[in-house]
Amino acid sequence: MPLPYRGRGSRPAGSRVASTSFSRATADLPRRAGRGAPWSSHAQRLTRQRHSSEQVLPGPESQADFRSGNWLQEHAGGDAGDSRLTPRAEMGSKHRICNRVEVVIPCASGSDSGSVDLQLSNLEDTEKCPSCLELTDSDISDIFGLPRESRTDSFRHLTHQGPLGQTTVEKLIEFIQEFFNGELKSELEKLTFLRSLSSLSRTLPYDETTESFIHSHTADIVHTLNMLVQEEPQRFLFSPVLQEVFVTIADLSYQDVHLLFGSEDRVDLFSLITKSIITLPSVKTLTHLQEIMPSGSYNSECLYRQTFQAFSEMLQSLVVKDPHLENLDNIFTHMDPWLQSIKDHERERAVASMTQVLKCLSRHLDLKLPLQFQRLGHLVALMALLCGDPLKEVAEEAAEGTHYLLHITLRLKYITQDTKNHRSLRRAMKTCQELELYNIKQFYSCPFKIAQVFEVFLNSNELCQFVMTTLDGLKNLKHPCTQQSAGELLITLVKNAESRFEKVPEIMGVICSQLSLISQPRVRHQVITTASLFISRPKYTDIVINHLLCHPVPYDRYLAEFWRTLEVELPSTTWILWRLLRKLQKCHNVPTQEKMAYVAVAATDALYEVFVGNRLRAATFRLFPQLLMTLLIQVHHSVGLTMSDVAIPRGLYTEQEVSSEVTPVCFAIQATKTLLLRTQCWQEFNIMEKHKGWTLLAGKDCHLQGISLLANALLERNHLLAHKVMYLLVPLLNRGNDKHKLTSAAFFVELLQSPLSRRLPSIYSVARLKDWLQHGNNLFKIVALKGLCYLIRHREMREDINSLLPCIVDLLCETDEKIVLLAIQILLQLVRTMDFPTLAAMMRTLFSLFGDVRPDVHHFSMTLFGACIKSVKHTDKKSIENQVLGSLVPLLLYTQDENYAIAEESRRVLTICAQFLKWKLPQEVYCKGPWYIQPSEVGTICKFFVCEKQWLC
């Protein structure tokens, strides 16, 4: 939609006074009772003069649109006929009205105080003398082609005619006061009131009566203006009342009477007048409405352009006469929602107005302390997004406004520079020159360059503002190009300033919430890349991970996509994966709690997504031992738990969102499976599948069996990885809680089958197993006995194991069958090396196990007893003879046991005993039939034993 030419005739802030106001102020003022024809006729005449003066045809101009690479050369100054003309560079537009020339708003004071007249060439001396680096106003102007204008010269326009007489002032005051007490009904009355108030404002510099009246009635003026604006139709523009309101406010602003800043009613007035002009229908619609509903002598298009120009001049007056950045912040606050409007014509009006304010401020930059720009990051980001607006006119206006904003920012940095930021300012100016940012076209065609150059000037808080505003641009579903611009701006800014952000959690929160709103995969990838830049910086890694782990699991498709498509440079991959792994490991190092930490489940799911994406493949191979063991420990912690057993942060889920099918152990198992596949452990994976290893791992009573199965598969199929895991586990076996230690121990002892285990010092093998033999948890005893079984196979290890024989023999009295059987298995390997006292003590213990209700214990206790008898040396036979004799009858009776294996083993051990005693047993002893059907054989056996006993006696 075409906007008005941003110059209105050549009417500066005081031109109306010079041409009309003073002449009409000298006319006779009517009384309240006689507010009639003389005054109305005079006002109508003033109105005609005003409109005719505002539509002055411009003189010859040399225009070259910046979009073709050239600048628009214009003249600016006072009235059209004023000889005080100042050349300046200005951006042209084919959409501007051809019957306008630009207005220069007069300013209040002279040049900047404290400027230092140095040339840019002096910057080259920085290395020699950094403290001497100073940049001058002219340096910055040279870069941007923006000449500075003296406010003193322009201000002369306000005083080139004589002051009003005291009588005229009193009549104006009286007349205005009557309006305060009455009602403004007709358009003529409203216009008369506004122009009278504007005329009176010109006397403020020299008339104390006027000053007293204006300041004492400021609230009345604000209230009256508010009422006038509210009475205007919101969807139509049929009268110049709104235009006159803007002009009156501007005139008062130039006299230091600010009607839009301060109290709540003034702020409300500012919001109201802004809305009244921005929300008007487009010019095309206004013209169409006039055709349908003729509104008198006013041309809607012309009236709109004059009104909008008055609004722009009013905004400029606010920053020129009271040069505080706070005022620019206030203006931006009111324009902000309209700059982001979804309606094209509203957005275009807002950006055009903002551009004019920035342009005016850049030319008359004489700011007062404190130089604090509260929302610089937000403004820069918003203008940058608008530079990529789908509407060409908006993009062009935004590019020009950003150009002026850069000029303002450079000057602010120059004014506030200190020894710490000399180099950054120098670098920024060099960047401006390299990027040819004196050409506005650079911003229009490449919005991301805005982030490139402004990054140097933004502090950490402003950087956060920039990112937050840019992320808000991702919500713009109507215009995909805005999303594209936002994505490019994010990457550019974070790449250049990634170490200077402070509010990273807030930024990540917005990123995560916006991912689902981004319709374009390419833009979503850019946002993920931005988050990847944060997570790859060691300064922010933990912050980002902590935030991401506070989302519901399983992760939704967008967060899953983030984990799977992390864009991280190779040196950072290991660091990121290690920090994520540490989050899970820390949960295993604390004592077992009533509920599992939610971070443990979230970190496990995150690891799964990372493995699926396979973007951190090199780091996954490098950290395979740590990843495998941590996930197996997590499986152990998760066995038998549901999500109700997890300490879920309040508000993270609703009751309906937590599925009963989702359990912590599911996350751990799937992460372990994916880890094996991504590290090419396909055979190990197949072994686990074939032998139902995953079911074993997830079982409460068979978890250690699953651990053993996986450890053996790894040892069998991949010696290298198995050995890496073994060396990793050596220092970790006594860390963490019991579940942590038990899983590590179970995996470790299986790896002791490897010949490489012989290289382990005894303190890390036999000594560690001895500690577990004395542990109060039977599972540790079982693990230790399995480890001893494997170490015995290495003959060089047996000497160290012999020192554990007393502990092992004591285990024969355990109630846990598995412990007793493993102890017997070990003792069978060591029985030939035992000393006689240990052997005798063990035989007594074994004899007590004859007849044990546990069949296997009964069976193998007899086996070990027979092995003991065979191992007795000739010199010790006499000492053990009574024990052997005492075992004969029990063994003889057990030959009739219903358990075939026990019966057979009894006959075998009985034969060993007979050989020890040098007896020859009758063949009836080996008869497998039951004795109760063969009484004669029983008699023969009994007669044999009676005779042998008598012989011994």
Coordinates of C-alpha atoms in Angstrom, one line a residue, residues 445-703:
S445 CA 18.7 -7.7 0.2
C446 CA 20.5 -9.5 3.1
P447 CA 18.8 -9.1 6.4
F448 CA 21.2 -11.5 8.2
K449 CA 23.9 -8.8 7.8
I450 CA 22.1 -6.8 10.4
A451 CA 22.9 -9.5 13.0
Q452 CA 26.5 -9.6 11.6
V453 CA 27.2 -5.9 12.3
F454 CA 25.0 -5.2 15.3
E455 CA 26.3 -8.1 17.3
V456 CA 29.3 -6.1 18.4
F457 CA 27.2 -3.4 19.9
L458 CA 24.7 -5.5 21.8
N459 CA 25.4 -6.4 25.4
S460 CA 24.3 -9.8 26.9
N461 CA 20.8 -8.5 27.8
E462 CA 20.3 -7.0 24.3
L463 CA 21.5 -10.2 22.7
C464 CA 18.8 -12.1 24.5
Q465 CA 16.2 -9.5 23.4
F466 CA 17.4 -10.0 19.8
V467 CA 17.1 -13.8 20.0
M468 CA 13.7 -13.7 21.8
T469 CA 12.3 -11.3 19.2
T470 CA 13.6 -13.3 16.3
L471 CA 12.2 -16.5 17.8
D472 CA 8.8 -14.8 18.0
G473 CA 9.1 -14.2 14.3
L474 CA 8.9 -18.0 13.9
K475 CA 5.3 -17.8 14.9
N476 CA 4.5 -16.0 11.7
L477 CA 2.7 -18.8 9.9
K478 CA 1.2 -16.5 7.3
H479 CA 4.5 -15.4 5.8
P480 CA 7.1 -18.2 5.4
C481 CA 9.7 -15.7 4.3
T482 CA 9.6 -14.2 7.8
Q483 CA 10.4 -17.6 9.3
Q484 CA 13.3 -17.9 6.9
S485 CA 14.7 -14.5 7.9
A486 CA 14.3 -15.4 11.5
G487 CA 16.3 -18.6 11.0
E488 CA 19.1 -16.9 9.2
L489 CA 19.3 -14.1 11.8
L490 CA 19.4 -16.6 14.7
I491 CA 22.3 -18.6 13.2
T492 CA 24.3 -15.5 12.2
L493 CA 23.9 -13.8 15.6
V494 CA 24.7 -16.9 17.7
K495 CA 27.7 -17.8 15.6
N496 CA 29.1 -14.4 16.1
A497 CA 28.2 -13.9 19.8
E498 CA 27.7 -17.4 21.1
S499 CA 29.9 -16.8 24.2
R500 CA 28.2 -13.6 25.4
F501 CA 24.7 -14.8 26.2
E502 CA 23.4 -15.0 29.7
K503 CA 19.8 -16.0 29.6
V504 CA 20.4 -19.3 27.7
P505 CA 17.7 -21.3 29.6
E506 CA 15.0 -18.7 28.7
I507 CA 16.2 -18.8 25.1
M508 CA 16.1 -22.6 25.0
G509 CA 12.7 -22.5 26.5
V510 CA 11.4 -20.4 23.6
I511 CA 13.2 -22.5 21.1
C512 CA 11.6 -25.7 22.4
S513 CA 8.2 -24.1 22.4
Q514 CA 8.5 -22.7 18.9
L515 CA 9.8 -25.8 17.2
S516 CA 6.2 -27.2 16.7
L517 CA 5.1 -23.8 15.1
I518 CA 7.8 -23.8 12.4
S519 CA 6.2 -25.0 9.2
Q520 CA 9.3 -25.2 7.1
P521 CA 11.9 -28.0 7.6
R522 CA 14.7 -25.8 6.5
V523 CA 13.9 -23.1 9.1
R524 CA 13.4 -25.7 11.8
H525 CA 16.9 -27.1 10.9
Q526 CA 18.3 -23.6 11.3
V527 CA 16.7 -23.2 14.7
I528 CA 18.1 -26.6 15.8
T529 CA 21.5 -25.5 14.5
T530 CA 21.2 -22.4 16.7
A531 CA 20.5 -24.5 19.7
S532 CA 23.4 -26.8 18.7
L533 CA 25.7 -23.8 18.8
F534 CA 24.7 -23.2 22.4
I535 CA 25.1 -26.8 23.5
S536 CA 28.5 -27.1 21.8
R537 CA 29.9 -24.3 23.9
P538 CA 31.3 -25.7 27.2
K539 CA 29.9 -22.6 28.9
Y540 CA 26.4 -23.5 28.0
T541 CA 26.4 -27.3 27.6
D542 CA 25.1 -28.2 31.0
I543 CA 22.6 -25.3 30.9
V544 CA 21.1 -26.5 27.7
I545 CA 21.0 -30.1 28.7
N546 CA 19.4 -29.3 32.0
H547 CA 16.6 -27.5 30.2
L548 CA 16.1 -30.2 27.6
L549 CA 15.9 -32.9 30.3
C550 CA 12.9 -31.1 31.9
H551 CA 10.5 -32.0 29.1
P552 CA 8.1 -34.9 29.1
V553 CA 9.3 -38.3 27.9
P554 CA 9.1 -39.9 25.5
Y555 CA 10.1 -36.7 23.7
D556 CA 7.7 -35.3 21.1
R557 CA 8.7 -35.5 17.5
Y558 CA 10.2 -32.0 17.5
L559 CA 12.5 -32.5 20.5
A560 CA 13.4 -35.9 19.2
E561 CA 14.3 -34.3 15.9
F562 CA 16.5 -31.9 17.9
W563 CA 18.5 -34.7 19.6
R564 CA 18.7 -36.7 16.3
T565 CA 19.9 -33.8 14.2
L566 CA 22.4 -32.0 16.4
E567 CA 24.8 -30.0 14.3
V568 CA 28.0 -30.1 16.2
E569 CA 31.6 -29.9 15.1
L570 CA 33.6 -33.0 15.7
P571 CA 35.7 -31.7 18.6
S572 CA 32.6 -30.9 20.6
T573 CA 30.7 -34.2 20.0
T574 CA 32.5 -36.1 22.8
W575 CA 32.1 -33.3 25.2
I576 CA 28.3 -33.1 24.7
L577 CA 27.8 -36.8 24.9
W578 CA 30.0 -37.0 28.0
R579 CA 28.0 -34.3 29.7
L580 CA 24.7 -36.0 28.9
L581 CA 26.2 -39.3 30.1
R582 CA 27.3 -37.6 33.4
K583 CA 23.8 -36.5 34.1
L584 CA 22.7 -40.1 34.1
Q585 CA 25.8 -41.3 36.1
K586 CA 25.2 -38.8 38.8
C587 CA 21.8 -40.3 39.5
H588 CA 23.5 -43.7 40.1
N589 CA 26.1 -42.3 42.6
V590 CA 23.5 -41.3 45.2
P591 CA 22.0 -43.7 47.7
T592 CA 19.0 -45.6 46.6
Q593 CA 15.9 -43.4 47.1
E594 CA 12.2 -44.0 47.3
K595 CA 11.7 -42.7 43.8
M596 CA 13.9 -42.6 40.8
A597 CA 15.1 -39.2 39.7
Y598 CA 13.3 -37.9 36.6
V599 CA 16.5 -36.7 35.1
A600 CA 17.7 -40.3 34.9
V601 CA 14.7 -41.3 32.7
A602 CA 15.0 -38.2 30.5
A603 CA 18.7 -38.6 30.0
T604 CA 18.2 -42.2 29.0
D605 CA 15.6 -41.2 26.4
A606 CA 17.9 -38.4 25.2
L607 CA 20.8 -40.9 24.7
Y608 CA 18.4 -43.1 22.7
E609 CA 17.5 -40.3 20.4
V610 CA 21.1 -39.3 20.0
F611 CA 22.0 -42.9 19.0
V612 CA 19.1 -43.0 16.6
G613 CA 20.3 -39.8 14.9
N614 CA 23.8 -41.1 14.8
R615 CA 25.2 -37.5 14.5
L616 CA 27.7 -38.2 17.3
R617 CA 28.9 -41.4 16.0
A618 CA 32.6 -40.9 16.6
A619 CA 31.9 -39.9 20.2
T620 CA 29.7 -42.9 20.6
F621 CA 32.5 -45.3 19.6
R622 CA 34.9 -43.4 21.9
L623 CA 32.7 -43.5 24.9
F624 CA 31.2 -47.0 24.2
P625 CA 32.4 -48.6 27.5
Q626 CA 31.0 -45.8 29.7
L627 CA 27.8 -45.7 27.7
L628 CA 27.2 -49.4 27.9
M629 CA 27.9 -49.8 31.6
T630 CA 25.9 -46.7 32.5
L631 CA 22.9 -47.9 30.5
L632 CA 23.1 -51.4 32.1
I633 CA 23.2 -49.8 35.5
Q634 CA 20.1 -47.7 34.6
V635 CA 18.4 -51.0 33.5
H636 CA 19.1 -52.4 36.9
H637 CA 17.7 -49.3 38.7
S638 CA 14.6 -49.4 36.5
V639 CA 13.7 -53.0 36.9
G640 CA 10.1 -53.4 38.2
L641 CA 9.4 -49.6 38.2
T642 CA 6.6 -47.7 36.5
M643 CA 6.4 -44.0 35.9
S644 CA 4.6 -43.5 39.1
D645 CA 7.8 -44.6 40.8
V646 CA 9.6 -41.7 39.2
A647 CA 9.9 -38.3 40.9
I648 CA 8.2 -36.4 38.0
P649 CA 8.4 -32.6 38.4
R650 CA 5.1 -31.0 39.3
G651 CA 3.1 -29.8 36.3
L652 CA 5.2 -31.7 33.7
Y653 CA 2.5 -34.3 33.0
T654 CA -1.2 -34.5 33.5
E655 CA -2.6 -37.8 34.7
Q656 CA -3.9 -38.7 31.3
E657 CA -0.5 -38.1 29.7
V658 CA 1.4 -40.7 31.6
S659 CA 0.8 -44.0 29.8
S660 CA 1.0 -47.3 31.8
E661 CA 2.9 -48.8 28.9
V662 CA 5.8 -46.4 29.3
T663 CA 8.2 -47.6 31.9
P664 CA 11.7 -46.5 32.9
V665 CA 13.2 -49.9 32.0
C666 CA 11.8 -49.6 28.4
F667 CA 13.8 -46.5 27.8
A668 CA 17.0 -48.1 29.2
I669 CA 16.5 -51.3 27.1
Q670 CA 15.9 -49.5 23.9
A671 CA 18.8 -47.2 24.4
T672 CA 21.1 -50.2 25.1
K673 CA 19.8 -52.0 21.9
T674 CA 20.4 -48.9 19.8
L675 CA 23.9 -48.4 21.2
L676 CA 24.9 -51.9 20.2
L677 CA 23.5 -51.4 16.7
R678 CA 25.2 -48.0 16.2
T679 CA 28.6 -49.4 17.3
Q680 CA 28.3 -52.4 14.9
C681 CA 27.9 -54.9 17.7
W682 CA 25.4 -56.8 15.5
Q683 CA 26.4 -60.3 16.6
E684 CA 26.2 -59.4 20.3
F685 CA 22.7 -58.0 19.6
N686 CA 21.6 -61.2 17.8
I687 CA 22.9 -63.3 20.7
M688 CA 20.8 -61.3 23.1
E689 CA 17.8 -61.6 20.8
K690 CA 18.2 -65.4 20.4
H691 CA 18.6 -66.2 24.1
K692 CA 16.0 -63.7 25.3
G693 CA 18.7 -61.6 26.9
W694 CA 16.6 -58.4 26.9
T695 CA 13.9 -60.2 28.9
L696 CA 16.5 -61.4 31.3
L697 CA 17.9 -57.9 31.7
A698 CA 14.5 -56.5 32.5
G699 CA 13.7 -59.3 35.0
K700 CA 13.9 -58.8 38.7
D701 CA 15.5 -62.1 39.6
C702 CA 17.4 -62.7 36.4
H703 CA 18.9 -59.4 35.7

